[in-house]
Amino acid sequence: MANLALVLVVFYLLPFFVPVLSSDFDPLLDVEQNYDRNITTTINPNCPQNECVNFTLIHVQQQGRTDVLHHLWTMENIPTFFYARTEINTELIIDWHKMLSGNNSQAISFSKEPQYFAAVLILKFFMYNDLNDTGIIPKMNSYDTVSFSTKKMFWELKSSNYSGNRSASVAFRLANYDGVELDSSSNIEITLTAYGTRGRSPILPHLAFTENSTQIDFIFDRLETKESFTNARLAIELATVVSEPNSRFTLNVSQSLDDEYTPGVFKLMEVHSALNQHWIQWRPVCYTSTKRDIGDSTGMYQTGIRNVTDDDVFENSLLQWLLLDIDMPSLSMNGFNVSFGVEGDGFYKASNYTAWTMVTGHGSPIGDQFSVMVILVMAIGLGLPAVVLILGGVAIALRNHRNSKDDLLLSD
């Protein structure tokens, strides 16, 4: 009887654990171990001492078994977050004389040509007056919209944190715009983090990251809004480019049944290239407090993908500093806007704080999937009633069989 019950339980529960045992499931999502890439980080690599005081270029190497991802992060002119996949033992070469003399075109190269590269750029920040409380950005030429080009922004390196070969993180703070210093009580901060393994961010919305990705966090704290904008909201214009010729990016929205990692949010937004080798991923939620709690959050909107035809994007930016076999301006650049806040949330002034996180990377991102804990809860919740029914049926069958044998004996 006991053995029969055990067999029935295993038979019933096994289908729930098939996802856990399949190749699509990665236990690193729940347990951090077996780092896939070793990380080394350098600020202004090989720059002559004291000559790069007013210049910041971060070089993060993610060393794998068969290749290396070289990340180049800079906030100079246009904030650009670039990565290139190269062969092992490929070196980054920077002509600092050209870089610092102003003749920095093609001053950065690799000892071997990259196998693949991509970049994400921050083109503009927006402040707009949401008169109808829709959360949607009005037309760019509207009187209710003010744009701030990142080319006029000067950023300072606020902090850096290198945890051995496990992760690398740097934070930049906006120091001034068009020569005017930012008020000491205001803060726009951008933090970039690369990891050597797979896992989830420790802060909400707990986005999944891979050993081939970069997490980007934005913070807008106590910003002074335009006095005439009674319903002020904030937005960002992002652009992305890849080494795939004529690549057209696509925006996908996936729905999930599980909000375990991001309570109350069931959507996952993803922009990916035509060959699915480069991607940007985020949850449509931003946070209005440093606590990043579900009670201190609001929604957000994004526009569709469009072509970026402004040639000035390449001028005196990291993309122009790179010497590669592909002519950068010939590549297709795509862009989109994200705006923070939805109808009825009280606008930016309700909290004077907005935080948002996105992840961008190479290869395949981690999609939504149930964790081991959720699978166990589902298996137990659905399995126990079935086991009770099966055992009850077996018990009734045995009792009826025993009663029928007793009736036969009595009749004899």
PDB file of C-alpha atoms in Angstrom, residues 81-283:
ATOM      1  CA  PHE A  81      27.936  51.984 -23.756  1.00  0.00           C
ATOM      2  CA  PHE A  82      29.747  49.876 -26.326  1.00  0.00           C
ATOM      3  CA  TYR A  83      30.800  46.240 -26.354  1.00  0.00           C
ATOM      4  CA  ALA A  84      32.725  44.080 -28.804  1.00  0.00           C
ATOM      5  CA  ARG A  85      33.176  40.315 -28.869  1.00  0.00           C
ATOM      6  CA  THR A  86      36.709  39.347 -29.859  1.00  0.00           C
ATOM      7  CA  GLU A  87      39.014  36.359 -29.926  1.00  0.00           C
ATOM      8  CA  ILE A  88      41.067  35.437 -26.878  1.00  0.00           C
ATOM      9  CA  ASN A  89      44.196  37.590 -26.390  1.00  0.00           C
ATOM     10  CA  THR A  90      42.773  40.540 -28.325  1.00  0.00           C
ATOM     11  CA  GLU A  91      44.079  43.819 -26.912  1.00  0.00           C
ATOM     12  CA  LEU A  92      42.469  47.237 -26.726  1.00  0.00           C
ATOM     13  CA  ILE A  93      44.707  49.914 -28.254  1.00  0.00           C
ATOM     14  CA  ILE A  94      44.195  53.613 -27.471  1.00  0.00           C
ATOM     15  CA  ASP A  95      46.222  56.428 -29.015  1.00  0.00           C
ATOM     16  CA  TRP A  96      45.985  58.805 -26.073  1.00  0.00           C
ATOM     17  CA  HIS A  97      47.886  61.548 -27.909  1.00  0.00           C
ATOM     18  CA  LYS A  98      45.117  61.676 -30.515  1.00  0.00           C
ATOM     19  CA  MET A  99      42.368  61.275 -27.910  1.00  0.00           C
ATOM     20  CA  LEU A 100      43.539  64.176 -25.756  1.00  0.00           C
ATOM     21  CA  SER A 101      44.579  66.487 -28.588  1.00  0.00           C
ATOM     22  CA  GLY A 102      41.052  66.671 -29.949  1.00  0.00           C
ATOM     23  CA  ASN A 103      41.899  64.714 -33.090  1.00  0.00           C
ATOM     24  CA  ASN A 104      40.335  61.598 -31.644  1.00  0.00           C
ATOM     25  CA  SER A 105      38.773  60.103 -34.763  1.00  0.00           C
ATOM     26  CA  GLN A 106      39.709  56.390 -34.968  1.00  0.00           C
ATOM     27  CA  ALA A 107      41.996  56.684 -31.939  1.00  0.00           C
ATOM     28  CA  ILE A 108      40.677  53.419 -30.440  1.00  0.00           C
ATOM     29  CA  SER A 109      41.199  50.027 -32.043  1.00  0.00           C
ATOM     30  CA  PHE A 110      41.628  46.333 -31.288  1.00  0.00           C
ATOM     31  CA  SER A 111      44.628  44.160 -32.114  1.00  0.00           C
ATOM     32  CA  LYS A 112      42.225  41.756 -33.842  1.00  0.00           C
ATOM     33  CA  GLU A 113      39.016  42.765 -35.588  1.00  0.00           C
ATOM     34  CA  PRO A 114      35.898  42.202 -33.418  1.00  0.00           C
ATOM     35  CA  GLN A 115      33.580  39.373 -34.358  1.00  0.00           C
ATOM     36  CA  TYR A 116      30.566  41.431 -33.301  1.00  0.00           C
ATOM     37  CA  PHE A 117      29.865  44.794 -31.684  1.00  0.00           C
ATOM     38  CA  ALA A 118      26.940  46.895 -30.520  1.00  0.00           C
ATOM     39  CA  ALA A 119      26.268  50.070 -28.548  1.00  0.00           C
ATOM     40  CA  VAL A 120      23.537  51.842 -26.610  1.00  0.00           C
ATOM     41  CA  LEU A 121      23.506  55.648 -26.558  1.00  0.00           C
ATOM     42  CA  ILE A 122      21.634  58.229 -24.487  1.00  0.00           C
ATOM     43  CA  LEU A 123      20.758  61.043 -26.874  1.00  0.00           C
ATOM     44  CA  LYS A 124      18.450  63.317 -24.906  1.00  0.00           C
ATOM     45  CA  PHE A 125      16.533  63.853 -21.709  1.00  0.00           C
ATOM     46  CA  PHE A 126      13.071  65.382 -21.855  1.00  0.00           C
ATOM     47  CA  MET A 127      10.813  67.285 -19.508  1.00  0.00           C
ATOM     48  CA  TYR A 128       7.222  67.668 -20.664  1.00  0.00           C
ATOM     49  CA  ASN A 129       3.988  69.107 -19.352  1.00  0.00           C
ATOM     50  CA  ASP A 130       1.400  66.327 -19.303  1.00  0.00           C
ATOM     51  CA  LEU A 131      -1.656  68.578 -19.452  1.00  0.00           C
ATOM     52  CA  ASN A 132      -4.134  65.743 -20.078  1.00  0.00           C
ATOM     53  CA  ASP A 133      -2.519  63.352 -17.583  1.00  0.00           C
ATOM     54  CA  THR A 134      -1.938  60.581 -20.124  1.00  0.00           C
ATOM     55  CA  GLY A 135       1.724  59.854 -19.443  1.00  0.00           C
ATOM     56  CA  ILE A 136       2.417  60.047 -23.194  1.00  0.00           C
ATOM     57  CA  ILE A 137       5.075  62.426 -24.533  1.00  0.00           C
ATOM     58  CA  PRO A 138       3.652  65.174 -26.769  1.00  0.00           C
ATOM     59  CA  LYS A 139       5.242  66.002 -30.109  1.00  0.00           C
ATOM     60  CA  MET A 140       8.858  67.113 -29.849  1.00  0.00           C
ATOM     61  CA  ASN A 141       8.167  70.562 -31.315  1.00  0.00           C
ATOM     62  CA  SER A 142       5.426  71.213 -28.786  1.00  0.00           C
ATOM     63  CA  TYR A 143       5.598  74.139 -26.364  1.00  0.00           C
ATOM     64  CA  ASP A 144       4.953  71.596 -23.628  1.00  0.00           C
ATOM     65  CA  THR A 145       8.242  69.751 -24.205  1.00  0.00           C
ATOM     66  CA  VAL A 146      11.809  70.769 -23.383  1.00  0.00           C
ATOM     67  CA  SER A 147      14.704  68.618 -24.593  1.00  0.00           C
ATOM     68  CA  PHE A 148      18.219  68.484 -23.124  1.00  0.00           C
ATOM     69  CA  SER A 149      20.927  67.186 -25.441  1.00  0.00           C
ATOM     70  CA  THR A 150      23.456  64.952 -23.711  1.00  0.00           C
ATOM     71  CA  LYS A 151      26.153  66.564 -25.871  1.00  0.00           C
ATOM     72  CA  LYS A 152      25.883  69.614 -23.606  1.00  0.00           C
ATOM     73  CA  MET A 153      26.198  67.594 -20.410  1.00  0.00           C
ATOM     74  CA  PHE A 154      29.351  67.091 -18.363  1.00  0.00           C
ATOM     75  CA  TRP A 155      29.436  64.035 -16.104  1.00  0.00           C
ATOM     76  CA  GLU A 156      31.759  63.156 -13.258  1.00  0.00           C
ATOM     77  CA  LEU A 157      32.706  59.700 -12.040  1.00  0.00           C
ATOM     78  CA  LYS A 158      30.989  59.414  -8.665  1.00  0.00           C
ATOM     79  CA  SER A 159      32.078  55.933  -7.594  1.00  0.00           C
ATOM     80  CA  SER A 160      33.508  52.634  -8.813  1.00  0.00           C
ATOM     81  CA  ASN A 161      33.355  49.158  -7.357  1.00  0.00           C
ATOM     82  CA  TYR A 162      35.251  46.143  -8.662  1.00  0.00           C
ATOM     83  CA  SER A 163      34.471  42.918  -6.795  1.00  0.00           C
ATOM     84  CA  GLY A 164      37.444  40.879  -7.943  1.00  0.00           C
ATOM     85  CA  ASN A 165      36.550  38.906 -11.050  1.00  0.00           C
ATOM     86  CA  ARG A 166      32.873  38.708 -10.175  1.00  0.00           C
ATOM     87  CA  SER A 167      31.419  42.110 -11.138  1.00  0.00           C
ATOM     88  CA  ALA A 168      32.257  45.690 -12.043  1.00  0.00           C
ATOM     89  CA  SER A 169      30.166  48.765 -11.313  1.00  0.00           C
ATOM     90  CA  VAL A 170      30.643  52.496 -11.920  1.00  0.00           C
ATOM     91  CA  ALA A 171      28.342  55.438 -11.200  1.00  0.00           C
ATOM     92  CA  PHE A 172      28.306  58.783 -12.997  1.00  0.00           C
ATOM     93  CA  ARG A 173      26.681  62.001 -11.782  1.00  0.00           C
ATOM     94  CA  LEU A 174      25.644  64.950 -13.932  1.00  0.00           C
ATOM     95  CA  ALA A 175      27.848  67.893 -12.921  1.00  0.00           C
ATOM     96  CA  ASN A 176      26.633  70.621 -15.282  1.00  0.00           C
ATOM     97  CA  TYR A 177      24.537  71.298 -18.350  1.00  0.00           C
ATOM     98  CA  ASP A 178      25.758  73.714 -21.004  1.00  0.00           C
ATOM     99  CA  GLY A 179      28.261  75.126 -18.531  1.00  0.00           C
ATOM    100  CA  VAL A 180      25.738  75.673 -15.723  1.00  0.00           C
ATOM    101  CA  GLU A 181      26.323  73.581 -12.618  1.00  0.00           C
ATOM    102  CA  LEU A 182      23.539  71.357 -11.391  1.00  0.00           C
ATOM    103  CA  ASP A 183      21.992  72.453  -8.109  1.00  0.00           C
ATOM    104  CA  SER A 184      23.680  70.692  -5.182  1.00  0.00           C
ATOM    105  CA  SER A 185      20.363  69.242  -3.990  1.00  0.00           C
ATOM    106  CA  SER A 186      19.507  67.818  -7.435  1.00  0.00           C
ATOM    107  CA  ASN A 187      20.922  64.626  -8.862  1.00  0.00           C
ATOM    108  CA  ILE A 188      20.895  62.713 -12.126  1.00  0.00           C
ATOM    109  CA  GLU A 189      22.861  59.522 -11.732  1.00  0.00           C
ATOM    110  CA  ILE A 190      23.614  56.625 -14.081  1.00  0.00           C
ATOM    111  CA  THR A 191      25.117  53.377 -12.779  1.00  0.00           C
ATOM    112  CA  LEU A 192      26.502  50.623 -15.007  1.00  0.00           C
ATOM    113  CA  THR A 193      27.140  47.093 -13.759  1.00  0.00           C
ATOM    114  CA  ALA A 194      28.621  44.065 -15.523  1.00  0.00           C
ATOM    115  CA  TYR A 195      28.593  40.578 -14.015  1.00  0.00           C
ATOM    116  CA  GLY A 196      30.661  37.486 -14.698  1.00  0.00           C
ATOM    117  CA  THR A 197      27.780  35.063 -14.308  1.00  0.00           C
ATOM    118  CA  ARG A 198      24.010  34.777 -14.543  1.00  0.00           C
ATOM    119  CA  GLY A 199      21.596  35.889 -11.883  1.00  0.00           C
ATOM    120  CA  ARG A 200      19.147  38.597 -10.879  1.00  0.00           C
ATOM    121  CA  SER A 201      19.701  42.133  -9.718  1.00  0.00           C
ATOM    122  CA  PRO A 202      19.387  42.508  -5.942  1.00  0.00           C
ATOM    123  CA  ILE A 203      17.178  45.598  -6.384  1.00  0.00           C
ATOM    124  CA  LEU A 204      13.707  45.836  -7.848  1.00  0.00           C
ATOM    125  CA  PRO A 205      12.605  45.079 -10.500  1.00  0.00           C
ATOM    126  CA  HIS A 206      15.149  42.224 -10.107  1.00  0.00           C
ATOM    127  CA  LEU A 207      15.947  41.998 -13.818  1.00  0.00           C
ATOM    128  CA  ALA A 208      17.825  38.917 -14.951  1.00  0.00           C
ATOM    129  CA  PHE A 209      21.352  39.504 -16.195  1.00  0.00           C
ATOM    130  CA  THR A 210      23.777  37.279 -18.074  1.00  0.00           C
ATOM    131  CA  GLU A 211      27.538  37.005 -18.260  1.00  0.00           C
ATOM    132  CA  ASN A 212      27.259  38.958 -21.546  1.00  0.00           C
ATOM    133  CA  SER A 213      25.213  41.927 -20.369  1.00  0.00           C
ATOM    134  CA  THR A 214      25.312  45.349 -18.710  1.00  0.00           C
ATOM    135  CA  GLN A 215      22.738  46.632 -16.238  1.00  0.00           C
ATOM    136  CA  ILE A 216      22.005  50.382 -16.439  1.00  0.00           C
ATOM    137  CA  ASP A 217      20.262  52.216 -13.585  1.00  0.00           C
ATOM    138  CA  PHE A 218      18.894  55.751 -13.904  1.00  0.00           C
ATOM    139  CA  ILE A 219      18.072  58.017 -10.948  1.00  0.00           C
ATOM    140  CA  PHE A 220      16.379  61.441 -11.176  1.00  0.00           C
ATOM    141  CA  ASP A 221      16.353  62.970  -7.710  1.00  0.00           C
ATOM    142  CA  ARG A 222      14.868  66.352  -6.679  1.00  0.00           C
ATOM    143  CA  LEU A 223      15.131  67.903 -10.127  1.00  0.00           C
ATOM    144  CA  GLU A 224      13.861  71.430 -10.575  1.00  0.00           C
ATOM    145  CA  THR A 225      11.058  71.404 -13.138  1.00  0.00           C
ATOM    146  CA  LYS A 226      10.030  74.264 -15.389  1.00  0.00           C
ATOM    147  CA  GLU A 227       7.810  76.633 -13.432  1.00  0.00           C
ATOM    148  CA  SER A 228       5.086  76.725 -16.093  1.00  0.00           C
ATOM    149  CA  PHE A 229       4.970  72.911 -16.226  1.00  0.00           C
ATOM    150  CA  THR A 230       2.389  72.155 -13.553  1.00  0.00           C
ATOM    151  CA  ASN A 231       2.180  68.501 -14.634  1.00  0.00           C
ATOM    152  CA  ALA A 232       5.857  67.832 -15.376  1.00  0.00           C
ATOM    153  CA  ARG A 233       7.110  64.368 -16.312  1.00  0.00           C
ATOM    154  CA  LEU A 234      10.498  63.057 -17.459  1.00  0.00           C
ATOM    155  CA  ALA A 235      11.604  60.971 -20.427  1.00  0.00           C
ATOM    156  CA  ILE A 236      14.744  59.653 -22.166  1.00  0.00           C
ATOM    157  CA  GLU A 237      15.662  59.158 -25.818  1.00  0.00           C
ATOM    158  CA  LEU A 238      17.770  56.030 -26.338  1.00  0.00           C
ATOM    159  CA  ALA A 239      19.448  54.745 -29.490  1.00  0.00           C
ATOM    160  CA  THR A 240      21.195  51.510 -30.375  1.00  0.00           C
ATOM    161  CA  VAL A 241      23.394  50.290 -33.213  1.00  0.00           C
ATOM    162  CA  VAL A 242      24.924  46.901 -34.108  1.00  0.00           C
ATOM    163  CA  SER A 243      27.420  45.514 -36.609  1.00  0.00           C
ATOM    164  CA  GLU A 244      24.602  43.676 -38.391  1.00  0.00           C
ATOM    165  CA  PRO A 245      24.152  45.348 -41.831  1.00  0.00           C
ATOM    166  CA  ASN A 246      20.753  47.024 -42.290  1.00  0.00           C
ATOM    167  CA  SER A 247      19.564  45.630 -38.975  1.00  0.00           C
ATOM    168  CA  ARG A 248      16.027  46.592 -38.029  1.00  0.00           C
ATOM    169  CA  PHE A 249      15.193  46.400 -34.340  1.00  0.00           C
ATOM    170  CA  THR A 250      11.930  45.002 -33.020  1.00  0.00           C
ATOM    171  CA  LEU A 251      10.054  45.771 -29.795  1.00  0.00           C
ATOM    172  CA  ASN A 252       8.430  42.736 -28.177  1.00  0.00           C
ATOM    173  CA  VAL A 253       6.103  42.664 -25.177  1.00  0.00           C
ATOM    174  CA  SER A 254       5.822  39.364 -23.315  1.00  0.00           C
ATOM    175  CA  GLN A 255       3.260  38.511 -20.650  1.00  0.00           C
ATOM    176  CA  SER A 256       3.996  36.350 -17.637  1.00  0.00           C
ATOM    177  CA  LEU A 257       1.791  34.492 -15.175  1.00  0.00           C
ATOM    178  CA  ASP A 258       4.383  34.993 -12.454  1.00  0.00           C
ATOM    179  CA  ASP A 259       5.252  38.256 -10.673  1.00  0.00           C
ATOM    180  CA  GLU A 260       7.563  36.601  -8.148  1.00  0.00           C
ATOM    181  CA  TYR A 261      10.533  38.846  -8.930  1.00  0.00           C
ATOM    182  CA  THR A 262       8.645  42.076  -9.696  1.00  0.00           C
ATOM    183  CA  PRO A 263       5.421  42.156  -7.657  1.00  0.00           C
ATOM    184  CA  GLY A 264       2.485  43.574  -9.573  1.00  0.00           C
ATOM    185  CA  VAL A 265       4.293  43.686 -12.940  1.00  0.00           C
ATOM    186  CA  PHE A 266       3.533  40.948 -15.468  1.00  0.00           C
ATOM    187  CA  LYS A 267       5.062  42.470 -18.624  1.00  0.00           C
ATOM    188  CA  LEU A 268       8.613  42.283 -19.929  1.00  0.00           C
ATOM    189  CA  MET A 269       9.711  44.665 -22.693  1.00  0.00           C
ATOM    190  CA  GLU A 270      12.471  43.674 -25.087  1.00  0.00           C
ATOM    191  CA  VAL A 271      14.124  45.402 -28.036  1.00  0.00           C
ATOM    192  CA  HIS A 272      16.279  43.074 -30.141  1.00  0.00           C
ATOM    193  CA  SER A 273      18.225  43.194 -33.378  1.00  0.00           C
ATOM    194  CA  ALA A 274      17.265  41.363 -36.562  1.00  0.00           C
ATOM    195  CA  LEU A 275      19.645  38.467 -35.842  1.00  0.00           C
ATOM    196  CA  ASN A 276      18.712  38.406 -32.132  1.00  0.00           C
ATOM    197  CA  GLN A 277      22.332  38.988 -31.143  1.00  0.00           C
ATOM    198  CA  HIS A 278      21.820  42.300 -29.330  1.00  0.00           C
ATOM    199  CA  TRP A 279      19.006  43.167 -26.953  1.00  0.00           C
ATOM    200  CA  ILE A 280      17.656  45.698 -24.437  1.00  0.00           C
ATOM    201  CA  GLN A 281      15.254  44.523 -21.743  1.00  0.00           C
ATOM    202  CA  TRP A 282      13.217  46.208 -19.012  1.00  0.00           C
ATOM    203  CA  ARG A 283      10.038  46.009 -16.985  1.00  0.00           C
TER     204      ARG A 283
END
